[in-house]
Amino acid sequence: METLRRSSTTRRGFLQSVGGAATLAAAGGYPEWVFAQTRSGVLNAMLNVEPATLNYALLNTSVIQSVCGSINESLLLFDWQLKPQPNLARSFDISPDGLVYTFELEPDVKWHDGKPFTSRDVVFTCAKMLRELNPRSRAAMDRCESITAEGDHKVVFKLKEPFNAFILAFMASTGPMMPAHIYEGTDYRNNPANTAPIGTGPFKFAQWSKGNFIKLVRNDNYWRKGQPGLDEVNFRIIASAEQRAVALETGAVDMAFGDDLDPIDVPRFRENPGLVMVQNAYDAVGEITLMEINQRTAPFNDRRFRAAIMHAMDRNFLVDQLNFGLGRVADSPIFSTVPYYDPKVLTQYEYSPDKAKALLDDMGLKPGAGGVRHKFSVLMLPNQDGPWRRAGEYSKQALADVGLDVELQSTDVATFYKRNGDWDYDVMWNSYGQFGDPAIGMSRFFLSNNIRKGVPQTNTQGYSNPKVDELLQKGATAVKREDAQAAYSELQKILTEDVAMLWMYERRKPLFHAKKFKDVVVGPNGPCDGFGAAKPA
Amino acid sequence: MSTKAAFLARRVVQAAMVVVGVVFLSFFLVRLAPGDAAMAIAGETGYSDPQYVADLRKEFGLDKPVLTQFGIYLAKVSVGDLGFSYQKRQPVYDLIMERLPATLLLAGVVIVVSLVIGIFVGAVSAKYAGRLVDGILRVFLMAFYAMPSYWLGLVLVLMFSVHLGWLPAFGIETMGGDPAPMARALDISRHLVLPALTLGLFFAAIYARLTRAAMLEVVNLDFVRTARAKGISETRLFMRHVLRNALIPVVTYAGLQTSALVGGTVLVETVFSWPGIGRLAYDALIARDNNLLIGIFIFTSVLVVLFNLLTDLLYVVLDPRMELGK
């Protein structure tokens, strides 16, 4: 990209760089890559794996969100209480019956290629592109009877029945707006814009050096006045956790996302005076780490057995020792910062090996040879060595203490989800995101009609309870907030009593950034909301 | 036909057979593991429905019977098309070509540097066998040989990047760095130092040990004694008679290592975020990106065959008594 190049093809620039490199080692000074980051308008972040594509609608893994959040925007932003705020939609209105959602668009928004952003883009994105490509958006948009544009700057969504979580489909992670003039009528999966995306956001895509880095530059025509506050945002691809820690430590990068660092390194960085730790940057995702139980056979179908495992695991130890205090014990299917979480109705399972043993005795699972009551397998979460491997190993030890002999199994990602989808496990570690509302993130794990063999991350446990189905439906379609709350409160009561799943801990992934920047994280969607507001401190 | 031409023709046929075998084995081997790319992608996005999984399978051609898939793949490969990467959504050949220069650069530097250092140190060590210099050198050789390259890499990073701040710890060049050719070359060479050292010290240790052992063996052979009796200078004796003959095992080993290096720098490429083929293969494996993985297998096996051929030719240069075609 021409615009990125500093004028260094001049003779002076050439001599400087040669001279600089030559004197470097002798002087013991800093090489150029250290100087590079002292340009204050440049924010250097990192990615732990190279994104497969930069088409936000096609795939929304966390690395893609981190990059594309600054390129593509959504109609709404969400504040710390997960209340919708205007963004590309300057205002919105929900009809009293909860069936009609009307959005007024910002009139002067332009795509990065200069074309105006209009209601046509919104209709195309929601009714066609996202609906075809993205299962999470599809779940919401399939509830629409019609999606229509009224003029250039107004879009109306009519629902078939009320769905009170519908507004969350316009969050950046679920509803990124895509340019109709680029994608309509093309093969979405192979469009050249997938590697050079065009959005409306504060930063424009500039360069993707494969295996190395992705570079974004400021959008001078950004519609929001006074933004962006930076000139460039770069994403360095660094595959190993040790190297990412080194990069942050040496100042070669200014930021580490939630999955970039092993929790073991976190205490050290927390003490680092040059860094700021943000703990709620991923609250909108609201990730709960849990153990799924294949409840089709004995003894796993017995509530007492599941309760015994809960009592056998010291979940405070998981949070405090293995995750260095990043998070809290999960006591509900609903993440504690998400609406409808109700601590009053929950059955608590404190750490008590004695209670666990008593429950197992009660079931008739007496200790046999070597004190073993029962043997089964626990499948560990793959790929993320640190916290999840340690949690898996801890579970073996903790369960052994109450006479449960566990065989730990480790796999790669593809096998893991294959076994998950095929119900081919006894107990497995896993995690789910709440995405702002139980109807979006959580309900799919407990709905009877979501028991679907061959599809990972569904109700693979085989949990089926007509009352629960009814409450989930009631909660999702209630027009009045208190009706939804009542349904979800009763649901939390039943699910925790039943030990419908083993909720272990809420993961609070830390985001670190250099103190010389401020307003890096402005909402619970973290990097997904883009770095338009970020500026030198 | 001359011996050389016959030799080459036979080797090319053998090479083609090896490659066909690689295609066949790798295609079915990677499918033995449960799960596929559709599962990996559907699971990782954290939210999937039956349509999503079915769409992915259809897009990747995984909905057809395995034998049909193999037929389609063979037809493509036979015309030089390595297929499309599921995960990266790009032609496999383009992906490999994109990453090849980085790997060749790293491997090339490692081979040259480790051979030069290894043979020199080995020769010195042999020349002073049993004396103090030899003892000290051998301790270092043993240490570099025994150290896992992953660990050595991390130690070098701690020393030269974290504590001293002299060298970059990762990547192949500075992001948004100076695009002038000279400055860029310097920048890249600075990035090369640590990964090349990490790999190079290990190989240098091997070559040095091989050189030393081979030289000590050759030194006692009759032709050396004869040469010495004829009054040849010590330097000439050492260089022409001893070292040259001692290089055969070194060259054999270097040939093997060269082919291994092209596909086998996974660890070092991962430690240093080096954008080469090794890391590409690792990413493909994790994502169950079969087309990409098999593509890399095929591509590297062709390179291995080529390097083996080169090694054989090099023997003749080193020792004219050797004949091709046996």
CSV table of C-alpha atoms in Angstrom, one decimal, chain A residues 43 175 200 296 444 484:
chain,number,residue,atom,x,y,z
A,43,LEU,CA,-1.5,0.3,18.1
A,175,GLY,CA,-24.8,-8.8,13.0
A,200,THR,CA,-17.9,1.3,7.3
A,296,ARG,CA,-28.4,-41.4,28.5
A,444,ARG,CA,-29.7,-24.6,22.8
A,484,ALA,CA,-39.3,-13.3,31.1
